[in-house]
Tab-separated table of C-alpha atoms in Angstrom:
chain	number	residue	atom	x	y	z
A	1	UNK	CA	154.492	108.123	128.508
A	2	UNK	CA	151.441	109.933	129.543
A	3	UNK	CA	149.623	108.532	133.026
A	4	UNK	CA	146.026	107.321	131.846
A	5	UNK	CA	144.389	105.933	134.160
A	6	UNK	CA	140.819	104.008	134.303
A	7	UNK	CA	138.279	103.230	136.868
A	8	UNK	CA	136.705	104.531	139.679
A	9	UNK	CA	137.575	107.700	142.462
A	10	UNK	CA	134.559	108.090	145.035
A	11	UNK	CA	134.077	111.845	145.559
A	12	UNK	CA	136.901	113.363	148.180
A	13	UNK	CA	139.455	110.880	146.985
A	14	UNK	CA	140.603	112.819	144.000
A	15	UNK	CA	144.045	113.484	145.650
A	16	UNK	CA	144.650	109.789	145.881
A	17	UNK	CA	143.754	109.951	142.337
A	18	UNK	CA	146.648	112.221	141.477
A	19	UNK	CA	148.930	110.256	143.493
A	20	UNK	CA	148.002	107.309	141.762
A	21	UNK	CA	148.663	109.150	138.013
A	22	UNK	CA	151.916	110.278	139.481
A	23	UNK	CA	153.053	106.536	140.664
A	24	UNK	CA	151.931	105.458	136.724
A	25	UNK	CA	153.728	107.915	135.046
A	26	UNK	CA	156.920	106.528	137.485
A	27	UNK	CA	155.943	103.332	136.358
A	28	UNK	CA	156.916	103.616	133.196
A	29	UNK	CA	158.500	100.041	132.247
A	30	UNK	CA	155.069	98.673	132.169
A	31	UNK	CA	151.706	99.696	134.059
A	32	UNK	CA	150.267	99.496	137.694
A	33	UNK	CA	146.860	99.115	139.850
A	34	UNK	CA	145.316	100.434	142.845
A	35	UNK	CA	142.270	99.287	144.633
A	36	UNK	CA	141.135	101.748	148.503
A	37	UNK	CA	137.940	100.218	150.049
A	38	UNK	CA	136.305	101.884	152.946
A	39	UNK	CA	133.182	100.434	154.868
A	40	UNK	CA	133.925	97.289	152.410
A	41	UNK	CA	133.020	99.289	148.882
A	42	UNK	CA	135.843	100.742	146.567
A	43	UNK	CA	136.498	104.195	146.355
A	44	UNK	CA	139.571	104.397	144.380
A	45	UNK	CA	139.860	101.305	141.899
A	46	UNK	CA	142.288	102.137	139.463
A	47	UNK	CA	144.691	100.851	136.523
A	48	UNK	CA	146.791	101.862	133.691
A	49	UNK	CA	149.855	101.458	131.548
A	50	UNK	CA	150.802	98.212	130.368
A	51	UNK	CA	150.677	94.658	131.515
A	52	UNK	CA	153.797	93.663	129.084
A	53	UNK	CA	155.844	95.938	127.858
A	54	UNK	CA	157.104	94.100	125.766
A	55	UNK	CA	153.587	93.794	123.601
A	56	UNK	CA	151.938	96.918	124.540
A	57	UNK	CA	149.124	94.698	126.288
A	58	UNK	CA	147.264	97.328	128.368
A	59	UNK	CA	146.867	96.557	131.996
A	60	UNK	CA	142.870	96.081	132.612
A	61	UNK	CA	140.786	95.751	136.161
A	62	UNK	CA	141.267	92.302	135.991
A	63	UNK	CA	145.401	91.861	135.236
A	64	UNK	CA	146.792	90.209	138.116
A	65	UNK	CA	151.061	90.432	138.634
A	66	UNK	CA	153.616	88.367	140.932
A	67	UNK	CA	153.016	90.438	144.241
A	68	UNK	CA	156.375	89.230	146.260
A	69	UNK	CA	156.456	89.238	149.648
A	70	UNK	CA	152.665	90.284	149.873
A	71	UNK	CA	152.069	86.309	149.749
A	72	UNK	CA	153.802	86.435	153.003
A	73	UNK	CA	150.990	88.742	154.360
A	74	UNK	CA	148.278	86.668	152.331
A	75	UNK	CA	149.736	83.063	153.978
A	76	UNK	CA	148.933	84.835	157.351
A	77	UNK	CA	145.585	85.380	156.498
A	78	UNK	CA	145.155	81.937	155.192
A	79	UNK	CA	146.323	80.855	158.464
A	80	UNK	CA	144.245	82.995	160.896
A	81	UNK	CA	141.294	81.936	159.303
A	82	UNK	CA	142.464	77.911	160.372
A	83	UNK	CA	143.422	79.583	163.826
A	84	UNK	CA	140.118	80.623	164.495
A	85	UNK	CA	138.256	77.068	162.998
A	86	UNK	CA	140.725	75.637	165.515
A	87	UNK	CA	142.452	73.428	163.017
A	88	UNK	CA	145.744	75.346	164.290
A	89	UNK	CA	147.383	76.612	167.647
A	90	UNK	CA	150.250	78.455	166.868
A	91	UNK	CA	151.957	77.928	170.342
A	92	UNK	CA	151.896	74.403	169.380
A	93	UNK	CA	155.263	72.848	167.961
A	94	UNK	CA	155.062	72.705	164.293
A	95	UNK	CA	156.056	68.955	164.627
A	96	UNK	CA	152.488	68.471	166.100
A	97	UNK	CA	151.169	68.866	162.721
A	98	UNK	CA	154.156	68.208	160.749
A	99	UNK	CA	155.946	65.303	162.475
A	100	UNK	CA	159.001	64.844	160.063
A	101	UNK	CA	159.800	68.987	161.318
A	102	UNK	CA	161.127	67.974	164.684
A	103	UNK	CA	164.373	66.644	164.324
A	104	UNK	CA	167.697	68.213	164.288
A	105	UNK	CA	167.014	70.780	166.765
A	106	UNK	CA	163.555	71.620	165.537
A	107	UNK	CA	161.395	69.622	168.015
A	108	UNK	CA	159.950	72.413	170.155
A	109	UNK	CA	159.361	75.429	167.666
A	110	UNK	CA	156.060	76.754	167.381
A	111	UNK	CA	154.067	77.009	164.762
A	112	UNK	CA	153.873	80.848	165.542
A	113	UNK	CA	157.686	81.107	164.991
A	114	UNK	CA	157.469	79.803	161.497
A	115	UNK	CA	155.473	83.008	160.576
A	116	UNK	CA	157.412	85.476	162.658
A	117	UNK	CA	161.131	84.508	161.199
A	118	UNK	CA	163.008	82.960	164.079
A	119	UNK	CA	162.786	79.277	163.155
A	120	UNK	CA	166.294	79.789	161.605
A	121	UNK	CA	165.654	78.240	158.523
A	122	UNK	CA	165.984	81.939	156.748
A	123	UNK	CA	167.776	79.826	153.834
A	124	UNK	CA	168.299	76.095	153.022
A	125	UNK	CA	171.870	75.109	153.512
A	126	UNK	CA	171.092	71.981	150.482
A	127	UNK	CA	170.498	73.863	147.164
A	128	UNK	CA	167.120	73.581	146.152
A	129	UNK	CA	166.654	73.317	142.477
A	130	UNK	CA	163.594	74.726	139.919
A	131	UNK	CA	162.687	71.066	139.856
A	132	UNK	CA	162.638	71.118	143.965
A	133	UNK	CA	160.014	74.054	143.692
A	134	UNK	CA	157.923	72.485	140.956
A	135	UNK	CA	157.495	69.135	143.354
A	136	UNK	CA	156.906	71.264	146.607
A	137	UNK	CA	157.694	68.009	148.433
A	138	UNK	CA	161.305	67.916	147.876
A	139	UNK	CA	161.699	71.585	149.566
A	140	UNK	CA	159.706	70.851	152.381
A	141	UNK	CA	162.036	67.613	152.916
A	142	UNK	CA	164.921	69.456	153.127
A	143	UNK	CA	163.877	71.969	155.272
A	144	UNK	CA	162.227	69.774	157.948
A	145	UNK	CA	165.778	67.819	158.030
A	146	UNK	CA	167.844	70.468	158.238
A	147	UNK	CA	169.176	72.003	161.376
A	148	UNK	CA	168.484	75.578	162.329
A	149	UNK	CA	171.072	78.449	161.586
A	150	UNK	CA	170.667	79.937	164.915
A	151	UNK	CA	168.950	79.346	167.929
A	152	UNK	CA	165.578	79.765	166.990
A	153	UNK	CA	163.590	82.151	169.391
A	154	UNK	CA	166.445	84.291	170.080
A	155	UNK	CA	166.575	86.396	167.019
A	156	UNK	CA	164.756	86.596	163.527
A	157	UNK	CA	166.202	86.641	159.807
A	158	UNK	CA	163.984	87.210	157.335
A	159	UNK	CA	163.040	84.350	155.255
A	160	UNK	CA	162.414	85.521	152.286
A	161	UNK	CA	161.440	82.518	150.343
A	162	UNK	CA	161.662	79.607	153.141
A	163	UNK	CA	158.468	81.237	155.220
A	164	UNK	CA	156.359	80.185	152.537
A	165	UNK	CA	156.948	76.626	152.153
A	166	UNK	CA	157.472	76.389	156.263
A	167	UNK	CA	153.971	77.803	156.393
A	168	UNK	CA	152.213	76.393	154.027
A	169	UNK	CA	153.122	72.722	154.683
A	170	UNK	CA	151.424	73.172	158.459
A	171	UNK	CA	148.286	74.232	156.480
A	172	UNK	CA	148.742	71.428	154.198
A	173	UNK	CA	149.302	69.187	157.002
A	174	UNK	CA	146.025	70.619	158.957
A	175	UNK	CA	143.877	70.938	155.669
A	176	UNK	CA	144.591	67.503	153.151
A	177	UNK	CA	145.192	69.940	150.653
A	178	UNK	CA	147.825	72.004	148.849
A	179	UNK	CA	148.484	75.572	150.388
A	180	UNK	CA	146.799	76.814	147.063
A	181	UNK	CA	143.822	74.689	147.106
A	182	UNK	CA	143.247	76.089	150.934
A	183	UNK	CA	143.681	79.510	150.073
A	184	UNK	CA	141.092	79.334	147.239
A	185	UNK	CA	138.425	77.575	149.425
A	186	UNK	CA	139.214	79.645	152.263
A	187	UNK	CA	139.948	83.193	151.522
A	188	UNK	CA	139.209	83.922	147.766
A	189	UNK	CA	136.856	81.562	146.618
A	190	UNK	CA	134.016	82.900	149.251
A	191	UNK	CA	134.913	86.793	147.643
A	192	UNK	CA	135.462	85.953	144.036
A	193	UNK	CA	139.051	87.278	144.266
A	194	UNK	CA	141.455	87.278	141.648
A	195	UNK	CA	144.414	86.052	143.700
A	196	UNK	CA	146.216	82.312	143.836
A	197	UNK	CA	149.062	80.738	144.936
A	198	UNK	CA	149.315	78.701	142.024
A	199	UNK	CA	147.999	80.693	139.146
A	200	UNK	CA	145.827	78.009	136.602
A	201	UNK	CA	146.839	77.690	133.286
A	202	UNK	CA	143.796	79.112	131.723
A	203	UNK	CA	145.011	82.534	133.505
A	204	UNK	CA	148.901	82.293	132.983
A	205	UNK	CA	148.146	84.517	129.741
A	206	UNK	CA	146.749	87.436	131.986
A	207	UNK	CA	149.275	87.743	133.947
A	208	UNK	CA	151.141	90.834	134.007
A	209	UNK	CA	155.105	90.804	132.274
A	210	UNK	CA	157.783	91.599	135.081
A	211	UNK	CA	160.007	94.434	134.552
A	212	UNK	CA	162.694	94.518	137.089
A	213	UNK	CA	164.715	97.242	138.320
A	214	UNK	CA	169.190	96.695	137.518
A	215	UNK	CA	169.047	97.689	140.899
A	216	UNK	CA	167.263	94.234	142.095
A	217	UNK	CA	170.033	91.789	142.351
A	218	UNK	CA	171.350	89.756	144.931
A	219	UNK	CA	174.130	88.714	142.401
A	220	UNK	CA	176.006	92.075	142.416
A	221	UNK	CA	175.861	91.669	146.317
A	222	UNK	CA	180.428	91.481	147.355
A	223	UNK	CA	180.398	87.863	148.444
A	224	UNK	CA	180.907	88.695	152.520
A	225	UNK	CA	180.188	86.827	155.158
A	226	UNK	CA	177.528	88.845	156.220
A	227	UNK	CA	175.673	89.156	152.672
A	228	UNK	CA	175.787	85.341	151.757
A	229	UNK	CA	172.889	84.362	153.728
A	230	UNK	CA	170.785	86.834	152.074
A	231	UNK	CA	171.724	85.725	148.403
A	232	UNK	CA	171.060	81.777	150.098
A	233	UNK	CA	167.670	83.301	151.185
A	234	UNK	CA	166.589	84.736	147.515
A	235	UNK	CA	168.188	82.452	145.080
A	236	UNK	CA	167.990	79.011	147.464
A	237	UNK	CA	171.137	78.185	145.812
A	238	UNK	CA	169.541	77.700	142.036
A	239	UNK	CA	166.227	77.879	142.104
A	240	UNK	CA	165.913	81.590	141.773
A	241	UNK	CA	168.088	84.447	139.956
A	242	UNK	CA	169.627	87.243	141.912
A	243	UNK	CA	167.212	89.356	140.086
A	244	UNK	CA	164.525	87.397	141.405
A	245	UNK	CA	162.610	87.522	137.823
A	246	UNK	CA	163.964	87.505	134.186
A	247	UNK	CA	162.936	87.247	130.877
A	248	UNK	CA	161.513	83.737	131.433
A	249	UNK	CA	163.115	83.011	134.800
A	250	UNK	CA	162.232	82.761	138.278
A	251	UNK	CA	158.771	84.963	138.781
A	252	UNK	CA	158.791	85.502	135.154
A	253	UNK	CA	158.351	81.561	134.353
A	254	UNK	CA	155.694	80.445	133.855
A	255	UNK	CA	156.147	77.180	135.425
A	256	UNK	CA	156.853	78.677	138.455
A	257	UNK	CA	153.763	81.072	138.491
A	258	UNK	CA	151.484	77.764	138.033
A	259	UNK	CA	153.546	76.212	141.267
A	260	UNK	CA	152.689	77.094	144.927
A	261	UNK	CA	155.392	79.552	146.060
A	262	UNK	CA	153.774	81.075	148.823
A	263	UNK	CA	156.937	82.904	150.116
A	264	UNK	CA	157.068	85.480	147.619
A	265	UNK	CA	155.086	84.078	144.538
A	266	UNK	CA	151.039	85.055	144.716
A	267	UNK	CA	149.659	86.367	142.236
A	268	UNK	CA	146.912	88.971	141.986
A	269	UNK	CA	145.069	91.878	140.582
A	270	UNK	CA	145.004	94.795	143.307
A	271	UNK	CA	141.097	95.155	143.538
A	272	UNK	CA	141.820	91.122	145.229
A	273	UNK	CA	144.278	92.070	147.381
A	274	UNK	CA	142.120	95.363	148.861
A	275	UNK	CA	139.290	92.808	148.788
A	276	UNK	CA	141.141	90.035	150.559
A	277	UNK	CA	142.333	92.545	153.597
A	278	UNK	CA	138.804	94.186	153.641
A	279	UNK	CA	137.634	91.044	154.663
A	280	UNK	CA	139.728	90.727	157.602
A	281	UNK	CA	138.247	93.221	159.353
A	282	UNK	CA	134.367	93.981	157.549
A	283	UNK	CA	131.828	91.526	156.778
A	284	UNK	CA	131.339	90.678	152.932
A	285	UNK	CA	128.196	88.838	151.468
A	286	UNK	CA	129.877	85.515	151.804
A	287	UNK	CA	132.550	86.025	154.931
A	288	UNK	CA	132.622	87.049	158.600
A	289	UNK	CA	135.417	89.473	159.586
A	290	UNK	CA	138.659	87.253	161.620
A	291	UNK	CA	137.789	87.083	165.302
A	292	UNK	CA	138.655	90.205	167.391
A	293	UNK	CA	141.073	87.723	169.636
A	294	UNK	CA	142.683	86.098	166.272
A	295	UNK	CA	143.727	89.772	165.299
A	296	UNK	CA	144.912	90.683	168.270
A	297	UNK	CA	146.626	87.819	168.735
A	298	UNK	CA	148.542	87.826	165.317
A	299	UNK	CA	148.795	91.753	165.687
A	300	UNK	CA	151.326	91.718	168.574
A	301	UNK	CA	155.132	92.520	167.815
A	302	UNK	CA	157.011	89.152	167.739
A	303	UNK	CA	160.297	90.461	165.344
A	304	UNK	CA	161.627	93.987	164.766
A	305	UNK	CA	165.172	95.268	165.039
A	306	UNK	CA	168.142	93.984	163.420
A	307	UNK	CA	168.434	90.475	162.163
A	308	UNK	CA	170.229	87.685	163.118
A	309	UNK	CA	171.722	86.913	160.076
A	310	UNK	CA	172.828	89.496	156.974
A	311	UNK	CA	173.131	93.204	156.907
A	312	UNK	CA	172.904	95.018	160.073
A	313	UNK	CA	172.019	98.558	160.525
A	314	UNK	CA	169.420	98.897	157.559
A	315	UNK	CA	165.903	99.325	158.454
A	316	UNK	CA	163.912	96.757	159.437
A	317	UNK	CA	160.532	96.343	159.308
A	318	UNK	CA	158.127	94.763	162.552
A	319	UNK	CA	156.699	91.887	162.408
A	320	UNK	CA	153.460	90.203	164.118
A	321	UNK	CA	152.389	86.854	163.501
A	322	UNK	CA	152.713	87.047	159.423
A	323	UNK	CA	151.609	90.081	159.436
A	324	UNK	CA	154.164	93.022	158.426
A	325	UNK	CA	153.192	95.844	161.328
A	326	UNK	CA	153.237	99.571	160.725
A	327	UNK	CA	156.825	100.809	162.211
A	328	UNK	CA	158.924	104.168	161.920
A	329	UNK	CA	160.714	102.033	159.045
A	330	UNK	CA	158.062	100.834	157.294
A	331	UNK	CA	155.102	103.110	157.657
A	332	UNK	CA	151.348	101.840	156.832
A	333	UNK	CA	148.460	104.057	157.209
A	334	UNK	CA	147.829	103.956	160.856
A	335	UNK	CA	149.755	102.096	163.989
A	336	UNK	CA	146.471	99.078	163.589
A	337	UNK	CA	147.243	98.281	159.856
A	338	UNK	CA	148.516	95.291	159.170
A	339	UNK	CA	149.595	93.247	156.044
A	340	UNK	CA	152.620	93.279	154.032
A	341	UNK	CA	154.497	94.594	151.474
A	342	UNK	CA	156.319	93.576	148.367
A	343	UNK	CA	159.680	93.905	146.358
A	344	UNK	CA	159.605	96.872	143.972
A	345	UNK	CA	156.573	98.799	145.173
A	346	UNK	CA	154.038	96.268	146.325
A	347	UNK	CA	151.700	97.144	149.429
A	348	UNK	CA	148.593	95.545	150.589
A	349	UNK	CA	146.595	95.711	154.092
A	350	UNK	CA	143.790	96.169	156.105
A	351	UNK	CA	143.462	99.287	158.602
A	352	UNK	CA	141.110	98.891	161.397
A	353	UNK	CA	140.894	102.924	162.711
A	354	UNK	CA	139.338	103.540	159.648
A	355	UNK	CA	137.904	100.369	157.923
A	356	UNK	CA	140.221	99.809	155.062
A	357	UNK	CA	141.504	97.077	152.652
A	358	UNK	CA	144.509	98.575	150.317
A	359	UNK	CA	146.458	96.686	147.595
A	360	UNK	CA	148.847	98.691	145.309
A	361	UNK	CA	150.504	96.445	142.253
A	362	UNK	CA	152.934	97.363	139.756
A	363	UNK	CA	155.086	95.588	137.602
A	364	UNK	CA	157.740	97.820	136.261
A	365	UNK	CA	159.422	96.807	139.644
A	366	UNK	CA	161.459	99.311	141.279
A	367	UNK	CA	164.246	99.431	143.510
A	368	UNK	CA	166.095	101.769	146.300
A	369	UNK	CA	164.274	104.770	146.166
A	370	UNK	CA	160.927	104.090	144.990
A	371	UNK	CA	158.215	106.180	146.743
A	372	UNK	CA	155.139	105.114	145.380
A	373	UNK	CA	152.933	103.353	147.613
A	374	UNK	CA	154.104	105.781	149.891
A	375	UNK	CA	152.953	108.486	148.492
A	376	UNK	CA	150.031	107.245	147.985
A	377	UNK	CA	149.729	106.220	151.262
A	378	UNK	CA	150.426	110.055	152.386
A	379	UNK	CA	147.411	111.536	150.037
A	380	UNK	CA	144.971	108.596	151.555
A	381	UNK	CA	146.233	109.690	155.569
A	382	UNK	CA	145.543	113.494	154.609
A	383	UNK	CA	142.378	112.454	153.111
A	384	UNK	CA	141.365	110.439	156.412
């Protein structure tokens, strides 16, 4: 498959460009997107391949795709922008919004540590169900009666899927509304952004058609002590595949892309997500930037190292307060980015040093090995 690409590279970002072609033509079960903003206008914007394979749909400046764990990074967002209105104190137990959260051992944990992974709630320990995840409620039940897996503070585990729904119900708590309804009168209704958690039914048909990597599969994991809590943390114990998406299932249904799974489940089109972390740090038309202290705040290492619980001695990302930090492991553009990435090639942030929002998408999702944001990331720091 040859690497066409549409849009729009600014003069001097032609090498981005070609990193960009090279990512599409690796890209080949389907298509993928790029949006770099500087100074809060786009100098690379660009698409190509296809949005289903399946169909031969072409991908178009508008297709948006399940982004993974760059919800986590857009929940953060979500929530700095309540931080700074003061409708949240993230120091604050979590009960103080959400009173049913402090029991069995849960009383005293801050907000904060809901967004940084130590709560130790990295998986539920009562299978939650498709049905569960549809409701919202029943999820959030569970978790707020269950007792922690380890003592939360000392350590983090990653939730995977848990952070979301821990999250979000403190901003539904604070806000009267669902975490998708915040999100689109907080952060991309005021831009015009093409990003939801919760995608509407008129734009289900847009979206683009997973293709995930063999490689992607908590399933094939050997069933050891130290690997069951991370297929607990991806597949919830039904309500997810070990693939995470399949033809119809998990990401891939539909049902669950119109539901609010803010853990791993936004969907968006790459110019949103370069628009969305713009925003955090430039004025738009319609937004202020998030105060200097908010930043700085969230910005600050809270997790890195190994985890508490699974696989020890693979690299681990940093975390702030949400927000995925850059780290020998996981490299950004510069030591002040922050954001988050995504399973299979997903990468979105904002870099203060030099004024830019970034969102890569793809959905031919990749596994172990796949350099492509990363290269692309290494043509925009030579560039810079």
């Amino acid at each position: 498959m040859h690497a066409h690409h549409d849009g729009l590279v600014a003069t001097g970002y032609g090498k981005v460009a070609d990193a960009f072609a090279a990512a599409l033509t690796r890209s080949s079960r389907g298509g993928a997107a790029l949006t770099v903003m500087v100074d809060g206008e786009k100098v690379v914007d660009l698409w190509g391949g296809a949005a289903d394979a399946g169909d031969g749909r072409a991908w178009n400046q508008d297709t948006p795709t399940v982004t993974f764990s760059c919800s986590k990074g857009l929940l953060a967002v979500l929530v700095a922008r309540l931080v700074e209105a003061g409708k949240i104190e993230l120091d604050l137990p979590a009960s103080t919004y959400w009173p049913e959260f402090g029991q069995a051992g849960k009383e005293t944990i801050p907000v904060r540590w809901l967004l940084s992974h130590q709560a130790g709630l990295s998986y539920p320990t009562e299978d939650i169900t498709k049905a569960d995840v549809l409701a919202w409620h029943p999820v959030v039940d569970k978790l707020a009666a269950q007792a922690p897996l380890w003592e939360p503070g000392t350590g983090h585990g990653y939730h995977a899927f848990t952070y979301g729904w821990l999250v979000g119900e403190v901003v539904r708590r604070v806000t009267g509304r669902s975490v998708g309804e915040a999100f689109t009168e907080l952060v991309t209704g005021p831009l015009g952004a093409r990003a939801w958690f919760g995608v509407p039914r008129r734009e289900l048909a847009s979206v683009a058609v997973l293709a995930m990597d063999p490689d992607i599969n908590v399933d094939a994991l050997p069933l050891s002590p130290e690997l069951a809590p991370v297929k607990r943390s991806f597949t919830l114990g039904g309500a997810f595949p070990g693939t995470l998406a399949g033809t119809g299932t998990g990401l891939s249904d539909p049902d669950i892309q119109a539901a609010e799974v803010p853990g791993g489940g936004a969907v968006a089109t790459a110019r949103a997500l370069a628009g969305i972390w713009s925003s955090t740090i430039l004025p738009t038309s319609a937004t202020q930037p998030l105060a200097k202290d908010v930043v700085t705040d969230m910005v600050r290492v809270q997790s890195s190292g190994p985890q508490i619980l699974g696989p020890q001695g693979i690299p681990e990302p940093s975390w702030g307060t949400g927000f995925m930090l850059d780290s020998p492991d996981r490299p950004f553009l510069t030591s002040s980015s922050f954001g988050h990435d995504g399973t299979g090639g997903q990468l979105a942030f904002a870099d203060p040093t030099h004024g830019i929002g970034f969102g890569f998408v793809s959905n031919d999702v990749r596994g172990a090995g796949d350099t492509r944001a990363l290269d692309i990331l290494d043509a925009l720091r030579r560039i810079l």
